[in-house]
Amino acid sequence: MHKITVIIPTFNRERYVQRAIESALNQSFRDYEIVVVDDGSTDNTRSALRRYDDKIHYACQVNRGASAARNRGIQVASGEWLAFLDSDDEWDPSYLARQMEQADNNPTVCMQSTDAWIVELDGDKHSYFSLNGSL
């Protein structure tokens, strides 16, 4: 059993899913597994994932939406904690380590949420929380 299961739902994201997986593989925290759930992609997503066959658990299902894909990932997860990474997003290499540090320092915590950077095509960055009035 792993400490964390990283669940990456994907649908027609052959251009992005590899960057998401690479950001998960580059974590400084190492006790995790990666589950990629292909939600019925019709592009070359599966071909893009083949290079990770020895590093990820791959599941495929008929397209039922992101929530159903996340739920499928939960069904096959073996981790004590779940971490959700969208297939067009990337994590900082210390992301999981920081999350586990917070969990270890706050043993009554059962769920965490974090801010995210939205990066525009021109490179401008915006905090998700600040854009949505959370801070």
mmCIF file of N, CA and C in Angstrom:
data_model
loop_
_atom_site.group_PDB
_atom_site.id
_atom_site.type_symbol
_atom_site.label_atom_id
_atom_site.label_comp_id
_atom_site.label_asym_id
_atom_site.label_seq_id
_atom_site.Cartn_x
_atom_site.Cartn_y
_atom_site.Cartn_z
ATOM 1 N N MET A 1 0.841 -1.186 0.000
ATOM 2 C CA MET A 1 0.000 0.000 0.000
ATOM 3 C C MET A 1 0.884 1.247 0.000
ATOM 4 N N HIS A 2 0.483 2.207 -0.767
ATOM 5 C CA HIS A 2 1.199 3.475 -0.856
ATOM 6 C C HIS A 2 0.565 4.496 0.073
ATOM 7 N N LYS A 3 1.323 5.520 0.390
ATOM 8 C CA LYS A 3 0.795 6.613 1.206
ATOM 9 C C LYS A 3 -0.219 7.427 0.400
ATOM 10 N N ILE A 4 0.075 7.653 -0.878
ATOM 11 C CA ILE A 4 -0.784 8.491 -1.721
ATOM 12 C C ILE A 4 -1.066 7.780 -3.044
ATOM 13 N N THR A 5 -2.292 7.897 -3.513
ATOM 14 C CA THR A 5 -2.623 7.545 -4.889
ATOM 15 C C THR A 5 -2.905 8.837 -5.632
ATOM 16 N N VAL A 6 -2.146 9.086 -6.683
ATOM 17 C CA VAL A 6 -2.372 10.230 -7.566
ATOM 18 C C VAL A 6 -3.322 9.759 -8.655
ATOM 19 N N ILE A 7 -4.463 10.417 -8.767
ATOM 20 C CA ILE A 7 -5.468 10.045 -9.770
ATOM 21 C C ILE A 7 -5.517 11.129 -10.836
ATOM 22 N N ILE A 8 -5.279 10.709 -12.083
ATOM 23 C CA ILE A 8 -5.293 11.630 -13.222
ATOM 24 C C ILE A 8 -6.378 11.189 -14.199
ATOM 25 N N PRO A 9 -7.542 11.833 -14.172
ATOM 26 C CA PRO A 9 -8.560 11.535 -15.190
ATOM 27 C C PRO A 9 -8.187 12.260 -16.483
ATOM 28 N N THR A 10 -8.415 11.624 -17.606
ATOM 29 C CA THR A 10 -8.073 12.272 -18.868
ATOM 30 C C THR A 10 -9.089 11.934 -19.949
ATOM 31 N N PHE A 11 -9.292 12.874 -20.829
ATOM 32 C CA PHE A 11 -10.156 12.670 -21.990
ATOM 33 C C PHE A 11 -9.617 13.540 -23.127
ATOM 34 N N ASN A 12 -9.140 12.887 -24.180
ATOM 35 C CA ASN A 12 -8.632 13.578 -25.370
ATOM 36 C C ASN A 12 -7.596 14.651 -25.017
ATOM 37 N N ARG A 13 -6.635 14.258 -24.193
ATOM 38 C CA ARG A 13 -5.599 15.208 -23.776
ATOM 39 C C ARG A 13 -4.202 14.689 -24.131
ATOM 40 N N GLU A 14 -4.076 14.058 -25.291
ATOM 41 C CA GLU A 14 -2.779 13.506 -25.677
ATOM 42 C C GLU A 14 -1.681 14.560 -25.658
ATOM 43 N N ARG A 15 -2.018 15.823 -25.896
ATOM 44 C CA ARG A 15 -1.008 16.892 -25.930
ATOM 45 C C ARG A 15 -0.554 17.322 -24.540
ATOM 46 N N TYR A 16 -1.329 17.023 -23.508
ATOM 47 C CA TYR A 16 -1.033 17.545 -22.174
ATOM 48 C C TYR A 16 -0.764 16.492 -21.112
ATOM 49 N N VAL A 17 -1.343 15.321 -21.241
ATOM 50 C CA VAL A 17 -1.314 14.336 -20.158
ATOM 51 C C VAL A 17 0.108 13.917 -19.784
ATOM 52 N N GLN A 18 1.022 13.905 -20.744
ATOM 53 C CA GLN A 18 2.396 13.527 -20.418
ATOM 54 C C GLN A 18 3.046 14.533 -19.471
ATOM 55 N N ARG A 19 2.745 15.810 -19.636
ATOM 56 C CA ARG A 19 3.303 16.828 -18.731
ATOM 57 C C ARG A 19 2.745 16.646 -17.326
ATOM 58 N N ALA A 20 1.468 16.299 -17.220
ATOM 59 C CA ALA A 20 0.874 16.048 -15.901
ATOM 60 C C ALA A 20 1.559 14.850 -15.246
ATOM 61 N N ILE A 21 1.727 13.773 -15.991
ATOM 62 C CA ILE A 21 2.384 12.576 -15.448
ATOM 63 C C ILE A 21 3.820 12.891 -15.046
ATOM 64 N N GLU A 22 4.550 13.597 -15.893
ATOM 65 C CA GLU A 22 5.934 13.951 -15.563
ATOM 66 C C GLU A 22 5.998 14.765 -14.267
ATOM 67 N N SER A 23 5.045 15.674 -14.074
ATOM 68 C CA SER A 23 5.066 16.471 -12.841
ATOM 69 C C SER A 23 4.791 15.597 -11.623
ATOM 70 N N ALA A 24 3.995 14.557 -11.788
ATOM 71 C CA ALA A 24 3.768 13.609 -10.688
ATOM 72 C C ALA A 24 5.011 12.758 -10.456
ATOM 73 N N LEU A 25 5.650 12.314 -11.517
ATOM 74 C CA LEU A 25 6.851 11.487 -11.384
ATOM 75 C C LEU A 25 8.027 12.256 -10.783
ATOM 76 N N ASN A 26 8.026 13.561 -10.922
ATOM 77 C CA ASN A 26 9.125 14.391 -10.434
ATOM 78 C C ASN A 26 8.930 14.890 -9.001
ATOM 79 N N GLN A 27 8.025 14.297 -8.268
ATOM 80 C CA GLN A 27 7.786 14.712 -6.889
ATOM 81 C C GLN A 27 8.945 14.305 -5.983
ATOM 82 N N SER A 28 9.272 15.167 -5.033
ATOM 83 C CA SER A 28 10.303 14.821 -4.051
ATOM 84 C C SER A 28 9.777 13.773 -3.066
ATOM 85 N N PHE A 29 8.496 13.777 -2.790
ATOM 86 C CA PHE A 29 7.855 12.736 -1.978
ATOM 87 C C PHE A 29 7.684 11.525 -2.881
ATOM 88 N N ARG A 30 8.105 10.335 -2.432
ATOM 89 C CA ARG A 30 8.166 9.185 -3.332
ATOM 90 C C ARG A 30 7.171 8.067 -3.053
ATOM 91 N N ASP A 31 6.475 8.072 -1.935
ATOM 92 C CA ASP A 31 5.602 6.948 -1.590
ATOM 93 C C ASP A 31 4.206 7.146 -2.189
ATOM 94 N N TYR A 32 4.121 6.945 -3.488
ATOM 95 C CA TYR A 32 2.844 7.139 -4.178
ATOM 96 C C TYR A 32 2.750 6.208 -5.382
ATOM 97 N N GLU A 33 1.546 6.071 -5.852
ATOM 98 C CA GLU A 33 1.276 5.400 -7.124
ATOM 99 C C GLU A 33 0.504 6.379 -7.989
ATOM 100 N N ILE A 34 0.529 6.163 -9.294
ATOM 101 C CA ILE A 34 -0.204 7.013 -10.224
ATOM 102 C C ILE A 34 -1.228 6.157 -10.954
ATOM 103 N N VAL A 35 -2.476 6.587 -10.908
ATOM 104 C CA VAL A 35 -3.561 5.930 -11.635
ATOM 105 C C VAL A 35 -4.075 6.924 -12.677
ATOM 106 N N VAL A 36 -3.981 6.547 -13.951
ATOM 107 C CA VAL A 36 -4.511 7.375 -15.027
ATOM 108 C C VAL A 36 -5.771 6.695 -15.546
ATOM 109 N N VAL A 37 -6.868 7.430 -15.526
ATOM 110 C CA VAL A 37 -8.135 6.888 -16.014
ATOM 111 C C VAL A 37 -8.485 7.610 -17.315
ATOM 112 N N ASP A 38 -8.442 6.854 -18.400
ATOM 113 C CA ASP A 38 -8.799 7.363 -19.717
ATOM 114 C C ASP A 38 -10.312 7.245 -19.865
ATOM 115 N N ASP A 39 -10.966 8.377 -19.937
ATOM 116 C CA ASP A 39 -12.430 8.424 -19.981
ATOM 117 C C ASP A 39 -12.938 8.343 -21.417
ATOM 118 N N GLY A 40 -12.492 7.309 -22.134
ATOM 119 C CA GLY A 40 -12.995 7.061 -23.483
ATOM 120 C C GLY A 40 -12.430 7.986 -24.548
ATOM 121 N N SER A 41 -11.163 8.347 -24.427
ATOM 122 C CA SER A 41 -10.544 9.243 -25.412
ATOM 123 C C SER A 41 -10.647 8.685 -26.822
ATOM 124 N N THR A 42 -10.827 9.591 -27.780
ATOM 125 C CA THR A 42 -10.891 9.205 -29.193
ATOM 126 C C THR A 42 -9.675 9.704 -29.961
ATOM 127 N N ASP A 43 -8.758 10.384 -29.267
ATOM 128 C CA ASP A 43 -7.515 10.818 -29.895
ATOM 129 C C ASP A 43 -6.427 9.776 -29.604
ATOM 130 N N ASN A 44 -5.195 10.161 -29.580
ATOM 131 C CA ASN A 44 -4.083 9.233 -29.356
ATOM 132 C C ASN A 44 -3.607 9.236 -27.907
ATOM 133 N N THR A 45 -4.495 9.478 -26.970
ATOM 134 C CA THR A 45 -4.118 9.507 -25.556
ATOM 135 C C THR A 45 -3.460 8.199 -25.140
ATOM 136 N N ARG A 46 -4.038 7.064 -25.488
ATOM 137 C CA ARG A 46 -3.469 5.777 -25.083
ATOM 138 C C ARG A 46 -2.048 5.606 -25.611
ATOM 139 N N SER A 47 -1.822 5.970 -26.856
ATOM 140 C CA SER A 47 -0.469 5.878 -27.423
ATOM 141 C C SER A 47 0.498 6.779 -26.671
ATOM 142 N N ALA A 48 0.057 7.970 -26.296
ATOM 143 C CA ALA A 48 0.905 8.902 -25.553
ATOM 144 C C ALA A 48 1.271 8.349 -24.178
ATOM 145 N N LEU A 49 0.424 7.481 -23.636
ATOM 146 C CA LEU A 49 0.649 6.930 -22.294
ATOM 147 C C LEU A 49 1.511 5.670 -22.293
ATOM 148 N N ARG A 50 1.694 5.032 -23.422
ATOM 149 C CA ARG A 50 2.420 3.759 -23.471
ATOM 150 C C ARG A 50 3.821 3.849 -22.868
ATOM 151 N N ARG A 51 4.486 4.958 -23.025
ATOM 152 C CA ARG A 51 5.845 5.094 -22.487
ATOM 153 C C ARG A 51 5.879 5.045 -20.965
ATOM 154 N N TYR A 52 4.704 5.164 -20.332
ATOM 155 C CA TYR A 52 4.608 5.127 -18.867
ATOM 156 C C TYR A 52 4.053 3.810 -18.339
ATOM 157 N N ASP A 53 3.917 2.811 -19.202
ATOM 158 C CA ASP A 53 3.278 1.556 -18.795
ATOM 159 C C ASP A 53 3.875 0.951 -17.522
ATOM 160 N N ASP A 54 5.166 1.137 -17.299
ATOM 161 C CA ASP A 54 5.793 0.569 -16.102
ATOM 162 C C ASP A 54 5.753 1.521 -14.905
ATOM 163 N N LYS A 55 5.190 2.718 -15.090
ATOM 164 C CA LYS A 55 5.177 3.731 -14.029
ATOM 165 C C LYS A 55 3.776 4.114 -13.562
ATOM 166 N N ILE A 56 2.755 3.729 -14.320
ATOM 167 C CA ILE A 56 1.382 4.107 -13.977
ATOM 168 C C ILE A 56 0.475 2.878 -14.002
ATOM 169 N N HIS A 57 -0.642 3.000 -13.342
ATOM 170 C CA HIS A 57 -1.739 2.053 -13.500
ATOM 171 C C HIS A 57 -2.706 2.723 -14.479
ATOM 172 N N TYR A 58 -3.017 2.042 -15.553
ATOM 173 C CA TYR A 58 -3.887 2.597 -16.587
ATOM 174 C C TYR A 58 -5.241 1.916 -16.530
ATOM 175 N N ALA A 59 -6.283 2.724 -16.536
ATOM 176 C CA ALA A 59 -7.647 2.197 -16.617
ATOM 177 C C ALA A 59 -8.363 2.963 -17.721
ATOM 178 N N CYS A 60 -9.201 2.276 -18.452
ATOM 179 C CA CYS A 60 -9.952 2.900 -19.527
ATOM 180 C C CYS A 60 -11.426 2.586 -19.330
ATOM 181 N N GLN A 61 -12.244 3.549 -19.638
ATOM 182 C CA GLN A 61 -13.693 3.334 -19.524
ATOM 183 C C GLN A 61 -14.400 4.081 -20.636
ATOM 184 N N VAL A 62 -15.652 3.730 -20.860
ATOM 185 C CA VAL A 62 -16.504 4.458 -21.792
ATOM 186 C C VAL A 62 -16.675 5.867 -21.235
ATOM 187 N N ASN A 63 -16.698 6.853 -22.113
ATOM 188 C CA ASN A 63 -16.797 8.242 -21.674
ATOM 189 C C ASN A 63 -18.042 8.479 -20.825
ATOM 190 N N ARG A 64 -17.785 8.864 -19.559
ATOM 191 C CA ARG A 64 -18.876 9.194 -18.634
ATOM 192 C C ARG A 64 -18.607 10.481 -17.873
ATOM 193 N N GLY A 65 -17.529 11.174 -18.196
ATOM 194 C CA GLY A 65 -17.223 12.451 -17.570
ATOM 195 C C GLY A 65 -16.138 12.348 -16.513
ATOM 196 N N ALA A 66 -15.613 13.518 -16.153
ATOM 197 C CA ALA A 66 -14.482 13.597 -15.232
ATOM 198 C C ALA A 66 -14.801 13.020 -13.860
ATOM 199 N N SER A 67 -15.990 13.259 -13.348
ATOM 200 C CA SER A 67 -16.336 12.732 -12.019
ATOM 201 C C SER A 67 -16.340 11.217 -12.010
ATOM 202 N N ALA A 68 -16.899 10.615 -13.060
ATOM 203 C CA ALA A 68 -16.907 9.152 -13.148
ATOM 204 C C ALA A 68 -15.484 8.615 -13.280
ATOM 205 N N ALA A 69 -14.634 9.333 -14.007
ATOM 206 C CA ALA A 69 -13.240 8.904 -14.145
ATOM 207 C C ALA A 69 -12.516 8.999 -12.802
ATOM 208 N N ARG A 70 -12.768 10.055 -12.045
ATOM 209 C CA ARG A 70 -12.162 10.163 -10.708
ATOM 210 C C ARG A 70 -12.650 9.024 -9.816
ATOM 211 N N ASN A 71 -13.936 8.733 -9.879
ATOM 212 C CA ASN A 71 -14.484 7.635 -9.065
ATOM 213 C C ASN A 71 -13.864 6.299 -9.450
ATOM 214 N N ARG A 72 -13.624 6.078 -10.723
ATOM 215 C CA ARG A 72 -12.954 4.847 -11.163
ATOM 216 C C ARG A 72 -11.550 4.783 -10.592
ATOM 217 N N GLY A 73 -10.856 5.910 -10.588
ATOM 218 C CA GLY A 73 -9.523 5.962 -10.002
ATOM 219 C C GLY A 73 -9.547 5.627 -8.522
ATOM 220 N N ILE A 74 -10.552 6.107 -7.819
ATOM 221 C CA ILE A 74 -10.705 5.810 -6.394
ATOM 222 C C ILE A 74 -10.892 4.305 -6.193
ATOM 223 N N GLN A 75 -11.657 3.671 -7.077
ATOM 224 C CA GLN A 75 -11.920 2.233 -6.954
ATOM 225 C C GLN A 75 -10.639 1.404 -7.040
ATOM 226 N N VAL A 76 -9.687 1.824 -7.833
ATOM 227 C CA VAL A 76 -8.462 1.034 -8.000
ATOM 228 C C VAL A 76 -7.313 1.533 -7.121
ATOM 229 N N ALA A 77 -7.536 2.616 -6.398
ATOM 230 C CA ALA A 77 -6.486 3.211 -5.559
ATOM 231 C C ALA A 77 -6.116 2.317 -4.387
ATOM 232 N N SER A 78 -4.830 2.331 -4.032
ATOM 233 C CA SER A 78 -4.387 1.607 -2.843
ATOM 234 C C SER A 78 -3.818 2.549 -1.787
ATOM 235 N N GLY A 79 -3.777 3.833 -2.076
ATOM 236 C CA GLY A 79 -3.172 4.794 -1.166
ATOM 237 C C GLY A 79 -4.047 5.138 0.031
ATOM 238 N N GLU A 80 -3.369 5.556 1.087
ATOM 239 C CA GLU A 80 -4.055 6.045 2.278
ATOM 240 C C GLU A 80 -4.700 7.406 1.989
ATOM 241 N N TRP A 81 -4.038 8.212 1.163
ATOM 242 C CA TRP A 81 -4.528 9.517 0.746
ATOM 243 C C TRP A 81 -4.750 9.498 -0.759
ATOM 244 N N LEU A 82 -5.665 10.353 -1.229
ATOM 245 C CA LEU A 82 -5.908 10.527 -2.657
ATOM 246 C C LEU A 82 -5.493 11.934 -3.049
ATOM 247 N N ALA A 83 -4.839 12.054 -4.190
ATOM 248 C CA ALA A 83 -4.459 13.359 -4.732
ATOM 249 C C ALA A 83 -4.933 13.410 -6.177
ATOM 250 N N PHE A 84 -5.717 14.407 -6.502
ATOM 251 C CA PHE A 84 -6.286 14.527 -7.843
ATOM 252 C C PHE A 84 -5.498 15.545 -8.655
ATOM 253 N N LEU A 85 -5.070 15.131 -9.843
ATOM 254 C CA LEU A 85 -4.323 15.983 -10.759
ATOM 255 C C LEU A 85 -5.019 15.934 -12.114
ATOM 256 N N ASP A 86 -5.529 17.071 -12.564
ATOM 257 C CA ASP A 86 -6.148 17.102 -13.886
ATOM 258 C C ASP A 86 -5.081 16.909 -14.952
ATOM 259 N N SER A 87 -5.473 16.320 -16.067
ATOM 260 C CA SER A 87 -4.497 15.924 -17.084
ATOM 261 C C SER A 87 -3.930 17.096 -17.883
ATOM 262 N N ASP A 88 -4.404 18.300 -17.648
ATOM 263 C CA ASP A 88 -3.812 19.474 -18.286
ATOM 264 C C ASP A 88 -3.144 20.389 -17.260
ATOM 265 N N ASP A 89 -2.893 19.850 -16.063
ATOM 266 C CA ASP A 89 -2.253 20.609 -14.996
ATOM 267 C C ASP A 89 -0.900 20.006 -14.648
ATOM 268 N N GLU A 90 -0.111 20.759 -13.907
ATOM 269 C CA GLU A 90 1.197 20.295 -13.455
ATOM 270 C C GLU A 90 1.390 20.679 -12.001
ATOM 271 N N TRP A 91 2.155 19.865 -11.280
ATOM 272 C CA TRP A 91 2.490 20.138 -9.894
ATOM 273 C C TRP A 91 3.933 20.602 -9.772
ATOM 274 N N ASP A 92 4.170 21.468 -8.800
ATOM 275 C CA ASP A 92 5.513 21.806 -8.371
ATOM 276 C C ASP A 92 6.135 20.537 -7.781
ATOM 277 N N PRO A 93 7.439 20.313 -7.939
ATOM 278 C CA PRO A 93 8.059 19.074 -7.438
ATOM 279 C C PRO A 93 7.908 18.825 -5.937
ATOM 280 N N SER A 94 7.628 19.841 -5.171
ATOM 281 C CA SER A 94 7.470 19.664 -3.720
ATOM 282 C C SER A 94 6.004 19.590 -3.280
ATOM 283 N N TYR A 95 5.089 19.550 -4.236
ATOM 284 C CA TYR A 95 3.659 19.597 -3.910
ATOM 285 C C TYR A 95 3.233 18.496 -2.925
ATOM 286 N N LEU A 96 3.482 17.250 -3.256
ATOM 287 C CA LEU A 96 3.036 16.156 -2.377
ATOM 288 C C LEU A 96 3.751 16.195 -1.028
ATOM 289 N N ALA A 97 5.028 16.554 -1.018
ATOM 290 C CA ALA A 97 5.774 16.643 0.244
ATOM 291 C C ALA A 97 5.146 17.693 1.155
ATOM 292 N N ARG A 98 4.777 18.823 0.596
ATOM 293 C CA ARG A 98 4.150 19.883 1.406
ATOM 294 C C ARG A 98 2.782 19.435 1.910
ATOM 295 N N GLN A 99 2.030 18.742 1.067
ATOM 296 C CA GLN A 99 0.720 18.256 1.499
ATOM 297 C C GLN A 99 0.861 17.255 2.641
ATOM 298 N N MET A 100 1.808 16.348 2.530
ATOM 299 C CA MET A 100 1.994 15.346 3.582
ATOM 300 C C MET A 100 2.551 15.965 4.854
ATOM 301 N N GLU A 101 3.374 16.982 4.729
ATOM 302 C CA GLU A 101 3.870 17.696 5.915
ATOM 303 C C GLU A 101 2.695 18.317 6.674
ATOM 304 N N GLN A 102 1.782 18.929 5.949
ATOM 305 C CA GLN A 102 0.600 19.518 6.593
ATOM 306 C C GLN A 102 -0.265 18.436 7.240
ATOM 307 N N ALA A 103 -0.425 17.322 6.559
ATOM 308 C CA ALA A 103 -1.226 16.226 7.117
ATOM 309 C C ALA A 103 -0.572 15.660 8.373
ATOM 310 N N ASP A 104 0.743 15.492 8.338
ATOM 311 C CA ASP A 104 1.461 14.964 9.497
ATOM 312 C C ASP A 104 1.402 15.927 10.684
ATOM 313 N N ASN A 105 1.435 17.229 10.409
ATOM 314 C CA ASN A 105 1.390 18.234 11.478
ATOM 315 C C ASN A 105 -0.014 18.499 12.003
ATOM 316 N N ASN A 106 -1.010 18.007 11.296
ATOM 317 C CA ASN A 106 -2.403 18.220 11.683
ATOM 318 C C ASN A 106 -3.159 16.896 11.572
ATOM 319 N N PRO A 107 -2.973 16.001 12.544
ATOM 320 C CA PRO A 107 -3.498 14.634 12.415
ATOM 321 C C PRO A 107 -5.019 14.521 12.325
ATOM 322 N N THR A 108 -5.751 15.572 12.646
ATOM 323 C CA THR A 108 -7.213 15.500 12.534
ATOM 324 C C THR A 108 -7.705 15.884 11.141
ATOM 325 N N VAL A 109 -6.791 16.355 10.290
ATOM 326 C CA VAL A 109 -7.157 16.748 8.925
ATOM 327 C C VAL A 109 -7.478 15.498 8.111
ATOM 328 N N CYS A 110 -8.575 15.553 7.374
ATOM 329 C CA CYS A 110 -8.927 14.417 6.510
ATOM 330 C C CYS A 110 -8.982 14.830 5.043
ATOM 331 N N MET A 111 -8.838 16.146 4.760
ATOM 332 C CA MET A 111 -8.906 16.639 3.392
ATOM 333 C C MET A 111 -8.159 17.962 3.312
ATOM 334 N N GLN A 112 -7.521 18.201 2.182
ATOM 335 C CA GLN A 112 -6.823 19.461 1.959
ATOM 336 C C GLN A 112 -7.182 20.009 0.588
ATOM 337 N N SER A 113 -7.119 21.318 0.464
ATOM 338 C CA SER A 113 -7.304 21.988 -0.817
ATOM 339 C C SER A 113 -6.218 23.050 -0.928
ATOM 340 N N THR A 114 -5.761 23.298 -2.119
ATOM 341 C CA THR A 114 -4.698 24.283 -2.300
ATOM 342 C C THR A 114 -5.070 25.265 -3.397
ATOM 343 N N ASP A 115 -4.377 26.364 -3.394
ATOM 344 C CA ASP A 115 -4.519 27.351 -4.449
ATOM 345 C C ASP A 115 -3.847 26.802 -5.711
ATOM 346 N N ALA A 116 -4.063 27.448 -6.810
ATOM 347 C CA ALA A 116 -3.439 27.053 -8.077
ATOM 348 C C ALA A 116 -3.087 28.311 -8.851
ATOM 349 N N TRP A 117 -2.062 28.200 -9.672
ATOM 350 C CA TRP A 117 -1.702 29.287 -10.565
ATOM 351 C C TRP A 117 -2.323 29.028 -11.922
ATOM 352 N N ILE A 118 -3.002 30.018 -12.423
ATOM 353 C CA ILE A 118 -3.518 29.966 -13.791
ATOM 354 C C ILE A 118 -2.531 30.751 -14.636
ATOM 355 N N VAL A 119 -1.943 30.087 -15.613
ATOM 356 C CA VAL A 119 -0.933 30.719 -16.455
ATOM 357 C C VAL A 119 -1.555 30.995 -17.820
ATOM 358 N N GLU A 120 -1.607 32.263 -18.160
ATOM 359 C CA GLU A 120 -2.172 32.688 -19.449
ATOM 360 C C GLU A 120 -1.191 32.362 -20.577
ATOM 361 N N LEU A 121 -1.665 32.377 -21.810
ATOM 362 C CA LEU A 121 -0.807 32.102 -22.960
ATOM 363 C C LEU A 121 0.354 33.079 -23.052
ATOM 364 N N ASP A 122 0.159 34.312 -22.574
ATOM 365 C CA ASP A 122 1.236 35.305 -22.612
ATOM 366 C C ASP A 122 2.179 35.200 -21.415
ATOM 367 N N GLY A 123 1.945 34.211 -20.527
ATOM 368 C CA GLY A 123 2.814 33.987 -19.387
ATOM 369 C C GLY A 123 2.352 34.635 -18.097
ATOM 370 N N ASP A 124 1.346 35.499 -18.159
ATOM 371 C CA ASP A 124 0.828 36.105 -16.933
ATOM 372 C C ASP A 124 0.255 35.030 -16.022
ATOM 373 N N LYS A 125 0.514 35.178 -14.703
ATOM 374 C CA LYS A 125 0.023 34.220 -13.711
ATOM 375 C C LYS A 125 -1.010 34.877 -12.817
ATOM 376 N N HIS A 126 -2.040 34.091 -12.456
ATOM 377 C CA HIS A 126 -3.071 34.562 -11.551
ATOM 378 C C HIS A 126 -3.379 33.457 -10.546
ATOM 379 N N SER A 127 -3.552 33.833 -9.298
ATOM 380 C CA SER A 127 -3.953 32.882 -8.269
ATOM 381 C C SER A 127 -5.432 32.557 -8.447
ATOM 382 N N TYR A 128 -5.752 31.279 -8.470
ATOM 383 C CA TYR A 128 -7.154 30.855 -8.592
ATOM 384 C C TYR A 128 -7.988 31.415 -7.441
ATOM 385 N N PHE A 129 -7.470 31.310 -6.210
ATOM 386 C CA PHE A 129 -8.219 31.807 -5.055
ATOM 387 C C PHE A 129 -8.478 33.302 -5.163
ATOM 388 N N SER A 130 -7.480 34.080 -5.572
ATOM 389 C CA SER A 130 -7.682 35.528 -5.648
ATOM 390 C C SER A 130 -8.649 35.894 -6.769
ATOM 391 N N LEU A 131 -8.614 35.167 -7.864
ATOM 392 C CA LEU A 131 -9.558 35.435 -8.954
ATOM 393 C C LEU A 131 -10.999 35.136 -8.554
ATOM 394 N N ASN A 132 -11.154 34.189 -7.641
ATOM 395 C CA ASN A 132 -12.505 33.777 -7.241
ATOM 396 C C ASN A 132 -12.915 34.317 -5.874
ATOM 397 N N GLY A 133 -12.191 35.281 -5.367
ATOM 398 C CA GLY A 133 -12.567 35.943 -4.136
ATOM 399 C C GLY A 133 -12.348 35.132 -2.871
ATOM 400 N N SER A 134 -11.506 34.114 -2.922
ATOM 401 C CA SER A 134 -11.284 33.279 -1.743
ATOM 402 C C SER A 134 -10.233 33.858 -0.808
ATOM 403 N N LEU A 135 -9.451 34.819 -1.273
ATOM 404 C CA LEU A 135 -8.436 35.452 -0.424
ATOM 405 C C LEU A 135 -8.638 36.923 -0.377
#
